Short mmCIF file of C-alpha atoms in Angstrom, two decimals:
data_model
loop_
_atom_site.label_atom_id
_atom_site.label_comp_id
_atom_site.label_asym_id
_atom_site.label_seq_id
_atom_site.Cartn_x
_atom_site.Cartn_y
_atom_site.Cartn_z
CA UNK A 957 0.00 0.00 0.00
CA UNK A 958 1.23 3.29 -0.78
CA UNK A 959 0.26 6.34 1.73
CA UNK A 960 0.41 9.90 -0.42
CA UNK A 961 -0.80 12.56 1.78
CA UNK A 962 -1.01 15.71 -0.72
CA UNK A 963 -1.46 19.51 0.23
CA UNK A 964 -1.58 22.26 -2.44
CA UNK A 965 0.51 19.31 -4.65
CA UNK A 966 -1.47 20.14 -8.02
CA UNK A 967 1.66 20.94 -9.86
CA UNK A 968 3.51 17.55 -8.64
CA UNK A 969 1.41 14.96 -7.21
CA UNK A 970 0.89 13.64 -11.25
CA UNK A 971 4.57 13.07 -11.62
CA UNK A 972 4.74 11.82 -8.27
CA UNK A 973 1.80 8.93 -8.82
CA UNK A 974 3.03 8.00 -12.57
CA UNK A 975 7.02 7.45 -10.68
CA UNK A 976 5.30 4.63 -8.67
CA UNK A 977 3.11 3.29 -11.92
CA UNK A 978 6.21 2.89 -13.48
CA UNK A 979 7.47 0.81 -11.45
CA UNK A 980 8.18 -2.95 -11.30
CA UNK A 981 6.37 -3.93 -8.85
CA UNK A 982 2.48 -3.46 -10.25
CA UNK A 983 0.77 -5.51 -6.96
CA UNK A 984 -0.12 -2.38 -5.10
CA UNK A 985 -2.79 0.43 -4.30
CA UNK A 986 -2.20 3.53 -4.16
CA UNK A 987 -3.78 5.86 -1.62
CA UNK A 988 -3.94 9.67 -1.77
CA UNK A 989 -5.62 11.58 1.20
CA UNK A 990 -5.50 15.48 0.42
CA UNK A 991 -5.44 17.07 3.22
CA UNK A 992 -8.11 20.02 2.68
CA UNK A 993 -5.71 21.96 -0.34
CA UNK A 994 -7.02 24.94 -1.43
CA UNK A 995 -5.48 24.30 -4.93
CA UNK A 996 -6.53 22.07 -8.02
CA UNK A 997 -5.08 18.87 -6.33
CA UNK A 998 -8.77 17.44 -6.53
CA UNK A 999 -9.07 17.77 -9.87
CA UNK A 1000 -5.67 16.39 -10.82
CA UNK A 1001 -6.14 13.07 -8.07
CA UNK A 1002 -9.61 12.56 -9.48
CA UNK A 1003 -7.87 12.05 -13.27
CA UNK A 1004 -5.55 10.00 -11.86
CA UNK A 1005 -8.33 7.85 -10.51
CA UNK A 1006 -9.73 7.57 -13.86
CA UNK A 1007 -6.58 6.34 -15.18
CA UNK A 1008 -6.03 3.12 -12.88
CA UNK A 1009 -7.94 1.47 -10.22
CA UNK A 1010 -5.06 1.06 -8.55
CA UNK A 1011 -5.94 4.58 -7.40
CA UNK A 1012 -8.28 5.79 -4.40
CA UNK A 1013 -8.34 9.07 -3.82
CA UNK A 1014 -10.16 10.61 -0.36
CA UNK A 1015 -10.27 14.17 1.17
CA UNK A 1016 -10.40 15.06 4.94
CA UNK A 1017 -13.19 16.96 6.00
CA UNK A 1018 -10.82 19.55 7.60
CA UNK A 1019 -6.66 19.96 7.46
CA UNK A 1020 -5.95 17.07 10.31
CA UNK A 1021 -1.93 17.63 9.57
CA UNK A 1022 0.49 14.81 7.28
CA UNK A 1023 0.82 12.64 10.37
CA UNK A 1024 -3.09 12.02 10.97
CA UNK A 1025 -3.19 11.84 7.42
CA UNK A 1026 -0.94 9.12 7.09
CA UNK A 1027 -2.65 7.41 9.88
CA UNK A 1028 -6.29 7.53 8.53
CA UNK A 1029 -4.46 5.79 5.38
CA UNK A 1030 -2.61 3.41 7.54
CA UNK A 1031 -6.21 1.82 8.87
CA UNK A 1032 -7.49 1.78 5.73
CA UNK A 1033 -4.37 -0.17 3.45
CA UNK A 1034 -4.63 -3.74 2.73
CA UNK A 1035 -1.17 -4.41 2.18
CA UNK A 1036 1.07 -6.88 3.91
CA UNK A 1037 3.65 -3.33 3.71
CA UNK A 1038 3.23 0.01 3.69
CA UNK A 1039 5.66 2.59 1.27
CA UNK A 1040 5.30 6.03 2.34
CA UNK A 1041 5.60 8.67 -0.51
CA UNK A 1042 5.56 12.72 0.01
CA UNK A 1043 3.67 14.22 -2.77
CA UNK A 1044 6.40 16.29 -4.25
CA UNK A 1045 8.94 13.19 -4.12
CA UNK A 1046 9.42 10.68 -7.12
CA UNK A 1047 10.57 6.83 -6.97
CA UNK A 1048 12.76 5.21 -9.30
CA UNK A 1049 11.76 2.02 -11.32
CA UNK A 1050 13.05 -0.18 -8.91
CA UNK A 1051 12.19 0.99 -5.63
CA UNK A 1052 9.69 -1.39 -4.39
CA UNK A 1053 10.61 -4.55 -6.06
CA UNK A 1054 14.53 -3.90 -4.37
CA UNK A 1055 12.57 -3.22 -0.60
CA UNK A 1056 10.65 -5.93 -0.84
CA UNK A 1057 13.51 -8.12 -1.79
CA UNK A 1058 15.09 -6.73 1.05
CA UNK A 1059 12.47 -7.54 3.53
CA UNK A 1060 12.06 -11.12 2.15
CA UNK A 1061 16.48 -11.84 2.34
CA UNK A 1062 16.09 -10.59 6.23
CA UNK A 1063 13.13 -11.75 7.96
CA UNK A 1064 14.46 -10.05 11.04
CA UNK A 1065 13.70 -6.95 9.68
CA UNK A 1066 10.03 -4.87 9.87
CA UNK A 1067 11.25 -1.92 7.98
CA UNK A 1068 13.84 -0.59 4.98
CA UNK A 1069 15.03 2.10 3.45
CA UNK A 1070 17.38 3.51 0.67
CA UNK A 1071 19.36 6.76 -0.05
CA UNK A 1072 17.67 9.42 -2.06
CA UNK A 1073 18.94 12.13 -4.80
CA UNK A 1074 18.10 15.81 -4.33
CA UNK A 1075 15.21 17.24 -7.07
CA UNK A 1076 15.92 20.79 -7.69
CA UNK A 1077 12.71 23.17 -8.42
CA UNK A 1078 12.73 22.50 -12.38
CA UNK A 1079 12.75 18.55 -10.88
CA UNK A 1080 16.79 18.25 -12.42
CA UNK A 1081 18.78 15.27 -10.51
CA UNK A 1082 21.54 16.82 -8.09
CA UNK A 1083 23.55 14.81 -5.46
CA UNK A 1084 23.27 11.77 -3.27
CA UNK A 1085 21.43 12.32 0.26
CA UNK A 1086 23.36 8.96 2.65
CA UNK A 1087 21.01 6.61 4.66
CA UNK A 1088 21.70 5.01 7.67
CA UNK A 1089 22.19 1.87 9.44
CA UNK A 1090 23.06 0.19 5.95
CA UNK A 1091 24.74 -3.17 7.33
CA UNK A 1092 23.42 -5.30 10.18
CA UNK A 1093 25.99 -4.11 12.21
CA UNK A 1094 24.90 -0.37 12.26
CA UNK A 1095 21.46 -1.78 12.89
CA UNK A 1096 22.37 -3.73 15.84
CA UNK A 1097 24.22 -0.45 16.93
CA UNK A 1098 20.68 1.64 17.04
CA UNK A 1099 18.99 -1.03 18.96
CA UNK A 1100 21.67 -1.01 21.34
CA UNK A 1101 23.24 2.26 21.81
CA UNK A 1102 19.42 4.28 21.01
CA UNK A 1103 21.56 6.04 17.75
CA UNK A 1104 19.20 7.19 15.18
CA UNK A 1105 18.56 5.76 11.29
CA UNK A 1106 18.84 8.44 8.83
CA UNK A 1107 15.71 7.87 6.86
CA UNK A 1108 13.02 10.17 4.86
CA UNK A 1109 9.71 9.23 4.75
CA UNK A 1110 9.22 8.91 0.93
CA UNK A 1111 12.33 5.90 0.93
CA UNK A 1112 10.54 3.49 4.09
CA UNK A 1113 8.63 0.65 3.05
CA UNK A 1114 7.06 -1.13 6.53
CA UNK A 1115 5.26 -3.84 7.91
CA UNK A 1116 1.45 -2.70 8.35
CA UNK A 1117 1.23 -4.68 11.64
CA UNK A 1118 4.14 -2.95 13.60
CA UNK A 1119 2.65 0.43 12.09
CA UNK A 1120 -0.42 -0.48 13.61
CA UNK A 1121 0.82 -1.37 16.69
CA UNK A 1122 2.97 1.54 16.94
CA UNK A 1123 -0.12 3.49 16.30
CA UNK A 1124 1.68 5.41 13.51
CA UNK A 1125 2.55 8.93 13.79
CA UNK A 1126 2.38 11.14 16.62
CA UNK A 1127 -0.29 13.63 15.54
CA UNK A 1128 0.28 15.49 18.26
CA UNK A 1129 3.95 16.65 17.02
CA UNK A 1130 3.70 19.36 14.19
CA UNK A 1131 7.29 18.58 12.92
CA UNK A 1132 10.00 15.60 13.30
CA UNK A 1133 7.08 12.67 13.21
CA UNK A 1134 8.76 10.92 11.25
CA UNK A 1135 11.86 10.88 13.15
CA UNK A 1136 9.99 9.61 16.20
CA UNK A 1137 8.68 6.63 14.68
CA UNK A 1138 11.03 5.36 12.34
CA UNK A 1139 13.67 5.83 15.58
CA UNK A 1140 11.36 3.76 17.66
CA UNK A 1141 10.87 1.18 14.56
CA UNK A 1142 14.51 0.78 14.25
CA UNK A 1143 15.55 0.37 17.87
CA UNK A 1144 12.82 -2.01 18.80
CA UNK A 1145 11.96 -3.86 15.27
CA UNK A 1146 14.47 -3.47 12.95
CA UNK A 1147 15.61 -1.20 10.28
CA UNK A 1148 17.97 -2.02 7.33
CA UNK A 1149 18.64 0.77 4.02
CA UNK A 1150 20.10 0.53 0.97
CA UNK A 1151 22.76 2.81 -0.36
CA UNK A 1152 21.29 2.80 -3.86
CA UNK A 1153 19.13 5.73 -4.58
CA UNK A 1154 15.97 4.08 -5.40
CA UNK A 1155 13.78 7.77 -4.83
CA UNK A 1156 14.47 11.69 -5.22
CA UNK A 1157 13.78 14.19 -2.52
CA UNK A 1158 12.58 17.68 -3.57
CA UNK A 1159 13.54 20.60 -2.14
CA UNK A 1160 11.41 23.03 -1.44
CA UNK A 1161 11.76 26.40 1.25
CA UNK A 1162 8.06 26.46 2.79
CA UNK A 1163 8.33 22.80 4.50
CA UNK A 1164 7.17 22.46 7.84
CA UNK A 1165 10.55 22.05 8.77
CA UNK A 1166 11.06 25.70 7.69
CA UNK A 1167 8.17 27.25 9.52
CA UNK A 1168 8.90 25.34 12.88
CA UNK A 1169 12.71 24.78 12.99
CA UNK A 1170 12.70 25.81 16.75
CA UNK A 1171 10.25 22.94 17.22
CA UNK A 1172 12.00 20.78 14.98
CA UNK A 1173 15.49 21.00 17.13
CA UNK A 1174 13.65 20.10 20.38
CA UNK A 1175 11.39 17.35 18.71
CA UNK A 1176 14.82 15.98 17.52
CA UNK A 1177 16.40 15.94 20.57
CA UNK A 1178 13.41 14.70 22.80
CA UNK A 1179 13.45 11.50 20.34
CA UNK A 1180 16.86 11.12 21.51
CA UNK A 1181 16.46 11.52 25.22
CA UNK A 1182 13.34 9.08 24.75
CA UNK A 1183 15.78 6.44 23.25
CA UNK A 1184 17.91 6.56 26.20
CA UNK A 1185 14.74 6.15 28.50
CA UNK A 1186 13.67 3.11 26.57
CA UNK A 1187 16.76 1.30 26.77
CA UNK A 1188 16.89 2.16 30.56
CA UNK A 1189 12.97 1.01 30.63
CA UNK A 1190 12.00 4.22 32.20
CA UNK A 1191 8.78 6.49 30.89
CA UNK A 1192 9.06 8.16 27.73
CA UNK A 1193 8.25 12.01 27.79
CA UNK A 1194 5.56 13.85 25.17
CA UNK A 1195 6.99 16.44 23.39
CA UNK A 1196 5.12 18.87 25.56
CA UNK A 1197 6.71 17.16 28.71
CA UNK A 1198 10.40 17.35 27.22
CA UNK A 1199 10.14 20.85 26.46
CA UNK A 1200 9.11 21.84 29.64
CA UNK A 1201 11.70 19.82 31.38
CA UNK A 1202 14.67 20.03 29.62
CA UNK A 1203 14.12 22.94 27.10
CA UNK A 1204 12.32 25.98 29.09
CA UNK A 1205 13.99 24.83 32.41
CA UNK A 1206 17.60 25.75 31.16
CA UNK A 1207 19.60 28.48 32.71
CA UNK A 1208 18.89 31.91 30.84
CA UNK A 1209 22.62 31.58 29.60
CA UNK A 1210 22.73 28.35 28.28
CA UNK A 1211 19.21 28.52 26.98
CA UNK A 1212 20.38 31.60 24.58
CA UNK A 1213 23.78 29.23 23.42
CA UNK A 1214 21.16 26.64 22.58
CA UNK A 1215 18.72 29.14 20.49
CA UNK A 1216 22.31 30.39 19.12
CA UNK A 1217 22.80 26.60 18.01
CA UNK A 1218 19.43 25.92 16.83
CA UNK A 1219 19.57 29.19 14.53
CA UNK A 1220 22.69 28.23 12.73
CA UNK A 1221 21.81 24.51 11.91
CA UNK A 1222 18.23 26.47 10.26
CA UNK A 1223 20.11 28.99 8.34
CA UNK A 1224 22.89 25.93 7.14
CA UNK A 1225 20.19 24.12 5.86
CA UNK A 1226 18.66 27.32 4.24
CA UNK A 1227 22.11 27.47 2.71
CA UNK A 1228 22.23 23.84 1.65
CA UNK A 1229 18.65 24.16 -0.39
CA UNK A 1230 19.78 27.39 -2.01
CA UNK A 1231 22.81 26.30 -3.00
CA UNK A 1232 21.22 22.70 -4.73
CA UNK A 1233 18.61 25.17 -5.99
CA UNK A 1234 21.59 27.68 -8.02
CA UNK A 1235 20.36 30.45 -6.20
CA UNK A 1236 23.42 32.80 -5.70
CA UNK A 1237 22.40 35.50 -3.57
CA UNK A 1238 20.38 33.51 -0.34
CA UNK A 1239 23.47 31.07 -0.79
CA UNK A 1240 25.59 34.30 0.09
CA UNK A 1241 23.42 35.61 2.87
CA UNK A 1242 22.56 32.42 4.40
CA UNK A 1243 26.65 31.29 4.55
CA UNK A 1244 26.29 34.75 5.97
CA UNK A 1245 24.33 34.17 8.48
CA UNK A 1246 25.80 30.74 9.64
CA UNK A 1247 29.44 32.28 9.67
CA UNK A 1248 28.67 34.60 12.13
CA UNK A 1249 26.37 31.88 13.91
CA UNK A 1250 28.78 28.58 14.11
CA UNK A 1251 32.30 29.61 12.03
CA UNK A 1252 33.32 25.82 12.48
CA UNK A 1253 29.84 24.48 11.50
CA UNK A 1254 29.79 26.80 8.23
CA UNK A 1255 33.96 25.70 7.13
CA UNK A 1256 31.77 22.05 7.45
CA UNK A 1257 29.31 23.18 5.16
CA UNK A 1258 31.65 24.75 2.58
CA UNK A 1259 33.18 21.23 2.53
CA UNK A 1260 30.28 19.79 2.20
CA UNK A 1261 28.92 21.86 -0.98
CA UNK A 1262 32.34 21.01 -2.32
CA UNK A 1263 31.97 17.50 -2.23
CA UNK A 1264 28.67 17.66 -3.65
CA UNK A 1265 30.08 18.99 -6.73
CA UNK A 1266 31.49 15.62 -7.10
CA UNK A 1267 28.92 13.76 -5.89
CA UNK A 1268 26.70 15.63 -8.62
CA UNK A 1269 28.54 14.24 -11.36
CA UNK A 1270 28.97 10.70 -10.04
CA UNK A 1271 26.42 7.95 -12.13
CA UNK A 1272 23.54 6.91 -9.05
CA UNK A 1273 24.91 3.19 -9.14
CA UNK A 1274 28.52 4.60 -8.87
CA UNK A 1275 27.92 5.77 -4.95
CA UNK A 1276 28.60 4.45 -1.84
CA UNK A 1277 27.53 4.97 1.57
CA UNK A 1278 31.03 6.09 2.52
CA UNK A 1279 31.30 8.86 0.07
CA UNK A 1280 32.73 11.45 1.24
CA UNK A 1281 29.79 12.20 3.57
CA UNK A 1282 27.92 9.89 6.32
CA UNK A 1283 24.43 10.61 6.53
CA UNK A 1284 24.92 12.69 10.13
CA UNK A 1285 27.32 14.92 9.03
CA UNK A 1286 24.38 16.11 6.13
CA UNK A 1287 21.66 15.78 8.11
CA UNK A 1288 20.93 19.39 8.61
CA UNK A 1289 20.52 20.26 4.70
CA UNK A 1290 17.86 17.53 4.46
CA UNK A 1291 14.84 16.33 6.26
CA UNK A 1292 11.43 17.52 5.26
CA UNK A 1293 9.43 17.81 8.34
#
């Protein structure tokens, strides 16, 4: 079953439907919940449903958010597995037949996963986004040490039944969802990725990630301090609870070095997506901006656009986990919400 929650996505949720139509694997449904858009996303999911019966398209009475949209879709797939897919993100040919494969060679797995390639605005190719854990090994490290995988939505393909046990997103979270569950999948389940790049992230400047990336930092780091309390088998803490313990309760001091912190990673990823994007002067600004933020965290960045250059160039099948980036050290250009 695959889960396509779609707001304002007129101009990309075609492309987005006809990448997984293409694809090798034809056993599937497709399920598109739009999530109230005030745009022609209707009209352009109710063509689609003409095309294929594959299709089902359905519309929330009011905008419940992506994560109780991806719920409501969750109770109502019949698939042995569930593939997530954003609806400004595109899959290659392959992408479900290689999961699949992957979930049937380790049975000890619930969920996979598989680097991405960036999609600039005109929907052009640009360079490799890393996944993590991509050998047993690293996934034997998350379940043990509480480390996080290095996932996106649109590349996880998991078993409905730990979904619904799991019961799915937290809807009460307005960004870094997806972190918390696919954290708590791979620590107590089971997550293995792929360094091929079987889908391609777009990148876009009005994600939710944008708009909350206060709320995204704490969300990120209550997931972590929640992984520690489940391996000690101690109570894990809502989002509200975290923030009120261990964000708001800080000294005055180091609450401003943390806001100082928080601000730079935002304005390096603003960097990062104007940068893939060609745009010259935000690129300026934001490097900017980060410079006078985090100097060391902006020389990292520089690097970093450097090596994409390479990476850019470099045939998909050609990369490797290992090149010259792990996933953490480009998380902060990345993760959509």
């Amino acid at each position: 079953s695959v889960i396509i929650p779609a707001f304002n996505a007129a101009d990309t949720l075609a492309e987005t439907v006809a990448s997984v139509l293409k694809g090798t694997h034809k056993h599937l449904e497709i399920l598109i919940v739009d999530d109230c858009s005030t745009d022609a996303t209707d009209k352009v999911a109710a063509k689609l449903v003409e095309q294929d019966s594959r299709i089902q398209y359905f519309r929330n009475p009011q905008n419940y958010g992506v994560s109780k949209s991806r719920n409501l879709m969750m109770y109502r797939a019949t698939g042995e597995y569930v593939a997530f897919l954003d609806s400004d993100d595109t899959w290659e040919p392959n992408k479900l037949e290689v999961s699949l494969k992957m979930l049937a060679d380790n049975p000890e797995v619930k969920a996979v996963a598989h680097a991405l390639r960036y999609l600039d605005k005109r929907g052009n190719k640009l360079s490799y986004i890393p996944t993590y854990p991509t050998t047993k090994a690293e996934m034997q490290a998350i379940k043990e040490t509480g480390e996080s995988p290095w996932v996106f939505p649109s590349s996880v393909v998991v078993d409905r039944s730990i979904l619904l046990k799991e019961g799915g997103f937290a809807e009460d979270w307005q960004v870094g969802e997806d972190t918390e569950l696919f954290t708590k999948i791979a620590q107590k389940y089971g997550l293995l990725a792929t360094t091929e790049p079987l889908g391609n992230y777009r990148i876009r400047g009005n994600s939710l990630t944008d708009k909350h990336w206060l709320k995204k930092r704490i969300a990120s780091d209550c997931v972590k301090e929640n992984q520690l309390r489940r391996l000690r088998g101690e109570k894990e803490l809502s989002l509200n609870e975290y923030e009120q313990l261990c964000f708001k309760n800080l000294p005055v001091l180091k609450r401003l070095n943390k806001f100082r912190e928080v601000l730079a990673l935002h304005y390096m990823r603003k960097l990062g997506q104007s940068f893939l994007n060609r745009e010259v002067l935000p690129t300026l600004i934001y490097g900017l901006a980060t410079t006078v933020l985090n100097p060391q965290a902006t020389l990292h960045k520089w690097k970093w656009m450097k090596a994409d250059q390479k990476l850019s160039n470099q045939p998909a099948e050609g990369i490797s986990h290992s090149a010259e980036l792990n996933p953490h050290q480009s998380s902060e250009i990345g993760g959509r919400s």
